[in-house]
Coordinates of C-alpha atoms and ligand atoms in Angstrom, one line a residue:
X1 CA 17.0 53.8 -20.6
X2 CA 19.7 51.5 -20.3
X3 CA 19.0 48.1 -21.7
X4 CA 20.6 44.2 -22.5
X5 CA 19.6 42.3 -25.5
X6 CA 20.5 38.7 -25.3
X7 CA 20.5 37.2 -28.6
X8 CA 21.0 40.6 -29.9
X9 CA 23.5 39.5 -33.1
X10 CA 20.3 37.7 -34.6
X11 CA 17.6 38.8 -37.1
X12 CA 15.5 40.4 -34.5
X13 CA 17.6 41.5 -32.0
X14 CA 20.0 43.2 -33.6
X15 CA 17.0 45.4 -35.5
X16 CA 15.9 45.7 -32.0
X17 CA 19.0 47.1 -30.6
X18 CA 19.3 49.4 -33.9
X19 CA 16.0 51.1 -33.2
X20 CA 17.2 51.5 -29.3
X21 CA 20.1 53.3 -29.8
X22 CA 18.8 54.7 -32.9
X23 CA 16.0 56.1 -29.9
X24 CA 19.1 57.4 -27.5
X25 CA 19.0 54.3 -25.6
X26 CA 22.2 52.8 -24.3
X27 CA 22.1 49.3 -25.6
X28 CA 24.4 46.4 -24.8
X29 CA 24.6 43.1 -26.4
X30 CA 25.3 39.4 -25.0
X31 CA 25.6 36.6 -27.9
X32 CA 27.2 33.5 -28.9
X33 CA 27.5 34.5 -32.2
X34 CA 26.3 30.6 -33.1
X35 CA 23.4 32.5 -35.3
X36 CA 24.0 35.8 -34.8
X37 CA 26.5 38.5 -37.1
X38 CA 28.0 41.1 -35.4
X39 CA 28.5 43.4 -38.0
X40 CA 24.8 44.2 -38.2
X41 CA 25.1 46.0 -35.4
X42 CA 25.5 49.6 -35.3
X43 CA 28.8 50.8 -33.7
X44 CA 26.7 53.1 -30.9
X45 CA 25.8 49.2 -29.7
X46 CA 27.7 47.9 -26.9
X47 CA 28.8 43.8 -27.8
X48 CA 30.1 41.6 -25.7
X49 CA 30.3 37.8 -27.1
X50 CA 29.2 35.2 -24.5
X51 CA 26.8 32.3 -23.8
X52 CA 23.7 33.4 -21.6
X53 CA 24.2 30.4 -19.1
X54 CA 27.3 32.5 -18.0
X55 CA 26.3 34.1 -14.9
X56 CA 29.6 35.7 -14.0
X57 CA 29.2 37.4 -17.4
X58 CA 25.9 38.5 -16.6
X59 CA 26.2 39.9 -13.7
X60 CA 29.0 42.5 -15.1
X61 CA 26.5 43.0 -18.2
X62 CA 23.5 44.1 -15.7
X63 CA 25.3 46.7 -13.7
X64 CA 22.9 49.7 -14.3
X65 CA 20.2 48.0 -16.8
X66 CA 16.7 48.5 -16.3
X67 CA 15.3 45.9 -18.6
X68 CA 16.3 43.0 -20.4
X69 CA 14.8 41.4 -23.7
X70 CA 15.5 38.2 -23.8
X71 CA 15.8 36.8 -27.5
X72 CA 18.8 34.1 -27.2
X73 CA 18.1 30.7 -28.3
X74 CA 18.3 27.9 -30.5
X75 CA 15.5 28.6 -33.5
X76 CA 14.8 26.1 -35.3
X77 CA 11.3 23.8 -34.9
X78 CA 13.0 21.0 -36.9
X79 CA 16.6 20.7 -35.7
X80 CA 14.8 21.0 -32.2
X81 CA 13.4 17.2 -33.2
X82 CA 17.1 16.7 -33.8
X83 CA 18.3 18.3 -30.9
X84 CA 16.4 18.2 -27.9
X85 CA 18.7 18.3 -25.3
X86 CA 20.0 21.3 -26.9
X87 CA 17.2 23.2 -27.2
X88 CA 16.7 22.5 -23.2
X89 CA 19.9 23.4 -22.9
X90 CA 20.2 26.2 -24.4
X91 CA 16.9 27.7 -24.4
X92 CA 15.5 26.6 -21.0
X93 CA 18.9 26.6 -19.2
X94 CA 19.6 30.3 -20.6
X95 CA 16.2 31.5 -19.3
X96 CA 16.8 30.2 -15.7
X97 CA 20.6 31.8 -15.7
X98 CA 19.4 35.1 -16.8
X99 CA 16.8 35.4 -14.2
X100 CA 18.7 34.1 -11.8
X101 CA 21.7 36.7 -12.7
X102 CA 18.5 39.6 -13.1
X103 CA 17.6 38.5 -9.0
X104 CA 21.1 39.1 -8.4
X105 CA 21.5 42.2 -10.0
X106 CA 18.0 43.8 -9.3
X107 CA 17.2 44.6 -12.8
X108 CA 13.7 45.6 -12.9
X109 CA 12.3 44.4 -16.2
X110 CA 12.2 41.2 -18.2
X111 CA 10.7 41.0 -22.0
X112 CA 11.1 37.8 -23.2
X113 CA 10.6 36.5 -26.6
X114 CA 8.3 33.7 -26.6
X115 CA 6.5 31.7 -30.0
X116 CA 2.9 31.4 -31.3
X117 CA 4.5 27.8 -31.5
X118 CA 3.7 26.8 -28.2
X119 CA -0.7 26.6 -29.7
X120 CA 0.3 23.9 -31.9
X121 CA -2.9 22.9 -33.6
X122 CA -6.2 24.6 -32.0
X123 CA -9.4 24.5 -33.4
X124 CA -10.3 27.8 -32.9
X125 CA -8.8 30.6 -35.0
X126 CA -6.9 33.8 -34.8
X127 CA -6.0 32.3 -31.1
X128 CA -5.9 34.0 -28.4
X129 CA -3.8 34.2 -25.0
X130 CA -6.0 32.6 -23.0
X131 CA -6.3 29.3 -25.6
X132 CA -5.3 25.7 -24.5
X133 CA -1.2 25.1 -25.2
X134 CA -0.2 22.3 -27.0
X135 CA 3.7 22.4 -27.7
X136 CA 4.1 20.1 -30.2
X137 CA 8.1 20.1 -31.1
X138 CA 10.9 20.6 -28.4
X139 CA 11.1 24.2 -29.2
X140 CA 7.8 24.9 -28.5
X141 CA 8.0 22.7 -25.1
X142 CA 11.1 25.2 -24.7
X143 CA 9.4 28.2 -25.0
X144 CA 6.3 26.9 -22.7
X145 CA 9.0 26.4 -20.0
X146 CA 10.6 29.3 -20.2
X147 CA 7.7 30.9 -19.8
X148 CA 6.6 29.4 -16.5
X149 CA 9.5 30.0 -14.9
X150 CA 9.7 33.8 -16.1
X151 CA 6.4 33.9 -14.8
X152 CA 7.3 32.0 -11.3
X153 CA 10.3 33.6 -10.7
X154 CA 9.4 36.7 -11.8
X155 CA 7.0 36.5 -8.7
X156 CA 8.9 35.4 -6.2
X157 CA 12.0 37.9 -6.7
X158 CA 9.7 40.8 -7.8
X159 CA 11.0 41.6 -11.3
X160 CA 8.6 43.1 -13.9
X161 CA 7.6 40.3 -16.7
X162 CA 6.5 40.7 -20.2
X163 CA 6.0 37.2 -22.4
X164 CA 5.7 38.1 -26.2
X165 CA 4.8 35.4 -28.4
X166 CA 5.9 36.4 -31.5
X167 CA 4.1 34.5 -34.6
X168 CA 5.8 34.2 -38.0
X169 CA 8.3 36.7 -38.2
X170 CA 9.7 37.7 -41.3
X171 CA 12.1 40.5 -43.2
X172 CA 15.9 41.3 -44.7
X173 CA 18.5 39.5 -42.4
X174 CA 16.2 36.3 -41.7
X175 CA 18.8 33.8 -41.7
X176 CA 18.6 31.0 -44.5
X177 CA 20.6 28.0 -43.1
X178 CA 21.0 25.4 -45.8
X179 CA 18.3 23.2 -44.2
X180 CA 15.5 24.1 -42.0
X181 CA 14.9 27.7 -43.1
X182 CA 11.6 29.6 -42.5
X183 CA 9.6 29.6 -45.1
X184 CA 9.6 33.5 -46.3
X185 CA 13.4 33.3 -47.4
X186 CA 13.2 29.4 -48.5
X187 CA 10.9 30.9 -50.8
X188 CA 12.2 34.1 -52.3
X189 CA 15.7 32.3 -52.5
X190 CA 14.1 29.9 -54.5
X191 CA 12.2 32.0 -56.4
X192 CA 14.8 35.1 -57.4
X193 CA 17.6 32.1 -58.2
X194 CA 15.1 31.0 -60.7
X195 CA 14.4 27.6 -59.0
X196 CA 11.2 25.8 -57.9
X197 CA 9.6 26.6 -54.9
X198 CA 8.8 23.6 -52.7
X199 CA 5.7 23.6 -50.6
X200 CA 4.9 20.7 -48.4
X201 CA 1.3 19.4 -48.3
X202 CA -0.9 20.9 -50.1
X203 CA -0.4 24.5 -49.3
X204 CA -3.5 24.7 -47.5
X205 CA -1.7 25.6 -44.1
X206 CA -1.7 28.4 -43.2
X207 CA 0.1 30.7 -40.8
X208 CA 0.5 34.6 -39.5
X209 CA 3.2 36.7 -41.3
X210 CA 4.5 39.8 -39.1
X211 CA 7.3 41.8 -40.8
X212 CA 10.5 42.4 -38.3
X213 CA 9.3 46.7 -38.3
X214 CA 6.3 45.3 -36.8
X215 CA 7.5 43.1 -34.1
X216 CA 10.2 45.6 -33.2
X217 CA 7.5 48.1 -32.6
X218 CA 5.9 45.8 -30.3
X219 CA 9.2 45.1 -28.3
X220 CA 10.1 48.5 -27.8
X221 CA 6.3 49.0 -26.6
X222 CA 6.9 46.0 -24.1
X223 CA 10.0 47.3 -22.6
X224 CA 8.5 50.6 -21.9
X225 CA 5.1 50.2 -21.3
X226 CA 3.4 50.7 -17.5
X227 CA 0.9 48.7 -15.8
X228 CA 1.7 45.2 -18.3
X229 CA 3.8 43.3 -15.5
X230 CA 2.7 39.4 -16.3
X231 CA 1.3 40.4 -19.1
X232 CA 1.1 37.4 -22.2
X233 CA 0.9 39.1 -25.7
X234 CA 0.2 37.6 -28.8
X235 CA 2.3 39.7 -31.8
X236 CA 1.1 38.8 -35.3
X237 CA -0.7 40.3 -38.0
X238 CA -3.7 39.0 -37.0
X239 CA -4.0 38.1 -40.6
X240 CA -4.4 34.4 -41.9
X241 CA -2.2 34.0 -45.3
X242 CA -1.9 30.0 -46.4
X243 CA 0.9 29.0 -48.1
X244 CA -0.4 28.8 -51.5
X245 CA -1.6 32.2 -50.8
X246 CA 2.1 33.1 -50.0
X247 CA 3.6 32.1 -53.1
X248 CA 0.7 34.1 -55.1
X249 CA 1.7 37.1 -53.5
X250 CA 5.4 36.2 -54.1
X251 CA 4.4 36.1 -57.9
X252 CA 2.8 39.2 -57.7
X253 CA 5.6 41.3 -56.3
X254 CA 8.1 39.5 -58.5
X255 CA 5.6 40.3 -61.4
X256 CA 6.0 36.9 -62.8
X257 CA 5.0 33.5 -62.0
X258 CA 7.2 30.7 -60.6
X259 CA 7.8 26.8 -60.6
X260 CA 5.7 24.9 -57.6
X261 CA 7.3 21.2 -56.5
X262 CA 4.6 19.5 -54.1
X263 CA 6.4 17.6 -51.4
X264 CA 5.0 15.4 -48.7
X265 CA 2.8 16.5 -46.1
X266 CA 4.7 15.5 -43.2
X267 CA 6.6 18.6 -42.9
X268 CA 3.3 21.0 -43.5
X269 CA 3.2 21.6 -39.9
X270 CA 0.0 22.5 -38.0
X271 CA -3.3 23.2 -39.9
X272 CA -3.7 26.6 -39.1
X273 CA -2.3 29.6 -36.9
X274 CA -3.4 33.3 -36.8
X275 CA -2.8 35.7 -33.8
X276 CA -5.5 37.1 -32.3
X277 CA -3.6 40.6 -31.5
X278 CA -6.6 42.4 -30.0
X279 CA -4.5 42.3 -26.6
X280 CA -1.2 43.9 -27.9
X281 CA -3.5 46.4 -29.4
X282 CA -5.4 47.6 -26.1
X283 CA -1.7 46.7 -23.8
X284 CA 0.9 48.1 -26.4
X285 CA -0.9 50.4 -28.6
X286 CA 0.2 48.1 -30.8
X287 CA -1.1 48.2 -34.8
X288 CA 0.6 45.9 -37.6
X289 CA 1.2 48.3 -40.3
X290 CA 3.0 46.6 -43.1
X291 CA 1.0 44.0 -45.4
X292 CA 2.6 41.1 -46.8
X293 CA 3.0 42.6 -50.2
X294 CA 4.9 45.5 -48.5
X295 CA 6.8 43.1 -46.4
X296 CA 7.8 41.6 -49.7
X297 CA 8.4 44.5 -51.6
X298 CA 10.9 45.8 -48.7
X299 CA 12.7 42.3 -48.2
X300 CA 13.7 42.1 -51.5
X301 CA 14.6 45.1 -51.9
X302 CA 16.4 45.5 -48.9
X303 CA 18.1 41.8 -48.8
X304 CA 20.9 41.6 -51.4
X305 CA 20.7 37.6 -50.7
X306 CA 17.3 38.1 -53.3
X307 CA 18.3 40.2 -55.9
X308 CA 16.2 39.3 -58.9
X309 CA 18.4 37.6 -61.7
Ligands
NAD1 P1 18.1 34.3 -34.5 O1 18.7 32.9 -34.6 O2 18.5 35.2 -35.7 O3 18.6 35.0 -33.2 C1 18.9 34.3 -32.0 C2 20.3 34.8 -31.5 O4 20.6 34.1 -30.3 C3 21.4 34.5 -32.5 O5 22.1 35.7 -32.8 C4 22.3 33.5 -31.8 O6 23.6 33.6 -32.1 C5 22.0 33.8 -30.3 N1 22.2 32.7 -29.4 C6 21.8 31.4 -29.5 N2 22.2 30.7 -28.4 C7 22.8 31.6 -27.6 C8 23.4 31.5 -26.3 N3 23.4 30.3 -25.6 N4 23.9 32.6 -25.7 C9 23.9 33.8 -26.4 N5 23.4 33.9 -27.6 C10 22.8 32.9 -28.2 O7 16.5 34.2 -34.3 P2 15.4 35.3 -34.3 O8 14.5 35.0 -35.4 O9 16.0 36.7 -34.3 O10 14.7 35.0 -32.9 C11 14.9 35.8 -31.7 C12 14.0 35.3 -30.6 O11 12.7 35.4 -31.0 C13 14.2 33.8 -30.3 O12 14.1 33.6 -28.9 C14 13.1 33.1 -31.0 O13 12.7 31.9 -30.4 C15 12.0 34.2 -30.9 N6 11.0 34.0 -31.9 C16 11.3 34.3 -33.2 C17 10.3 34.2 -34.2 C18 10.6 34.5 -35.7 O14 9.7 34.3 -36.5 N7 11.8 35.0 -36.1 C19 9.0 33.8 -33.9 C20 8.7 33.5 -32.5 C21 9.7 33.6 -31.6

C-alpha cells in the first residue's frame, strides 16, 4: 500500500508513518514543519516539506497513492481564540486543497483526523457519533467544516471517506509549546522539574485519555478497512478520568506526591467528555489497550523531556 500522511512531522503522524513503513508500506510525508520535527521520522519515510494548500505539490505527491490520512493543522484550542482566521486558513483551506488535489489525482481513500472537540459540552455521557455538535472554539468549528466538506465532496467525486474523531490524545513526542500545551505534558513537565502542577477549576472536568499506540492502531484500521466509506468514528478510551483524577495517577506512577496551584475556572474547558468507542470497536476491530497508568509509565519513560530529577 502506498500512502501520504499530511501533517506527518507531528506527534501523531510521524508514529503513524513509523508503524506504516515499519508494516512494508511505502509512506510519504507532506509538512510545513511549523509543528512538526523531521528527524522523528524514520529514514525508509519519504519527506517532502510543503504547505497542504499547495496543489501543484500535491498532485506530484499523489501519483500512485491509494489513501491519504489527513492530520495537517493548526492544534491548538486556545491560540485558535487567538487565531481564527488561521485556523480557517489553515485547517479548512488545507482540507478543501487536498480533496480537490485527491479529485484530480483519483486517489481512492481519505482518513481524516477529526476531534471529540467538535461535542463541546453534551449532557449525555461517553457521546456518541450520532450526538448534537456544538463547536465551541474555532478549532472545533474547523474540524466540523472540514468534515462536511470531506463528507460532500467525497460524494460527489467518489472518493472513499473515513472521519476519525480522535479524543484526548496523549504519549512521548506530544509537543509542549511554552503556552497552551495539552494537559498530559503541562503536567509531567511540571511535575518531574519539581514544580506545581496548575489545574484550572476545580479539577472536576473531566476528559478521555487515548495513548498515541492506541490511536495509531485505529488509523491504520481506518486506512485499510472495507465496507467503512462515510463512516464517523469516535477513538478514545472510552474511559472518563477527571483531572484531579489525572494528577492522582501522575503521583502514583511518580511514586510521590506533588504541589497543586488552583487557577481560575475560565480555562477548565467543557464539563465533561468521554468517547463512546462502541462504533470503532464493531467498524475497526478496534480495542484501547493501554491504561492511563501504562500510558504514564511508557511516556516518561520514553520522553527524555520528563526524566525524573
Ligand atoms: P501536531 O501539531 O504534532 O501535528 C500537526 C502537524 O501538521 C505538524 O507536524 C505541523 O507541522 C503540520 N502542519 C500544520 N500546518 C500545516 C500545513 N499548512 N501544511 C503542512 N503541514 C502542516 O498535532 P497532532 O497532535 O499530531 O495532531 C494531528 C492531527 O490530529 C491534527 O489534525 C489534530 O487536529 C488531530 N487531533 C489530535 C488530537 C490530539 O489529542 N493530539 C486530538 C484530536 C484530533
Amino acid at each position: 500500500m502506498s500512502v501520504l500522511i499530511t501533517g506527518g512531522a507531528g506527534f501523531l503522524g510521524s508514529a503513524l508513518a513509523n508503524r506504516l513503513v515499519a508494516q512494508g508500506s511505502h509512506v510519504r510525508v507532506l509538512d510545513d514543519l511549523s509543528a512538526g520535527e523531521r528527524e522523528r521520522l524514520d529514514p525508509r519515510v519519504a519527506f517532502c516539506s510543503g504547505d497542504t494548500r499547495d496543489i501543484p505539490k500535491l498532485w506530484s505527491l499523489l501519483r500512485g497513492v491509494d489513501c491519504v490520512y489527513h492530520l495537517a493543522a493548526r492544534v491548538s484550542v486556545p491560540e485558535s481564540v487567538l487565531y481564527p482566521v488561521e485556523y480557517n486558513d489553515v485547517n479548512v483551506g488545507g482540507t478543501v486543497s487536498l480533496l480537490t488535489a485527491m479529485r484530480d489525482a483519483q486517489v481512492k481513500r481519505l482518513v481524516f483526523a477529526s476531534s471529540g472537540a467538535i461535542y463541546g459540552e453534551q449532557e449525555r455521557q461517553p457521546i456518541a457519533e450520532d450526538a448534537p455538535l456544538r463547536p465551541l472554539t474555532p478549532y472545533a468549528v474547523s474540524k466540523v467544516a472540514s468534515e462536511q466538506y470531506v463528507r460532500a465532496i467525497g460524494n460527489l467525486w467518489g472518493i472513499e471517506t473515513v472521519i476519525l474523531r480522535i479524543f484526548n490524545a496523549y504519549g512521548p513526542g506530544q509537543p509542549l509549546p511554552p503556552s497552551h500545551a495539552s494537559v498530559i505534558p503541562r503536567f509531567l513537565k511540571q511535575a518531574t522539574s519539581g514544580g506545581s502542577l496548575v489545574v484550572f477549576g476545580d479539577g472536576t472536568q473531566t476528559r478521555d485519555f487515548v495513548y498515541i499506540d492506541d490511536v495509531v492502531d485505529a488509523l491504520v484500521a481506518a486506512g485499510q478497512a472495507e465496507g467503512i466509506s462515510r463512516s464517523i468514528i469516535n477513538i478514545g478510551s472510552g474511559r472518563e478520568v477527571s483531572i484531579g483524577e489525572l494528577v492522582e495517577t501522575i503521583e502514583r506512577v511518580l511514586g510521590e506526591s506533588v504541589h497543586r496551584l488552583c487557577a481560575s475556572g475560565e480555562k477548565a474547558g467543557v464539563t465533561r467528555l468521554v468517547a463512546d468507542v462502541d462504533l470503532a470497536r464493531r467498524t475497526l476491530g478496534y480495542t484501547p489497550r493501554v491504561s492511563l497508568e501504562e500510558g504514564l509509565q511508557r511516556t516518561i519513560a520514553r520522553d527524555g523531556r520528563f526524566s525524573p530529577r
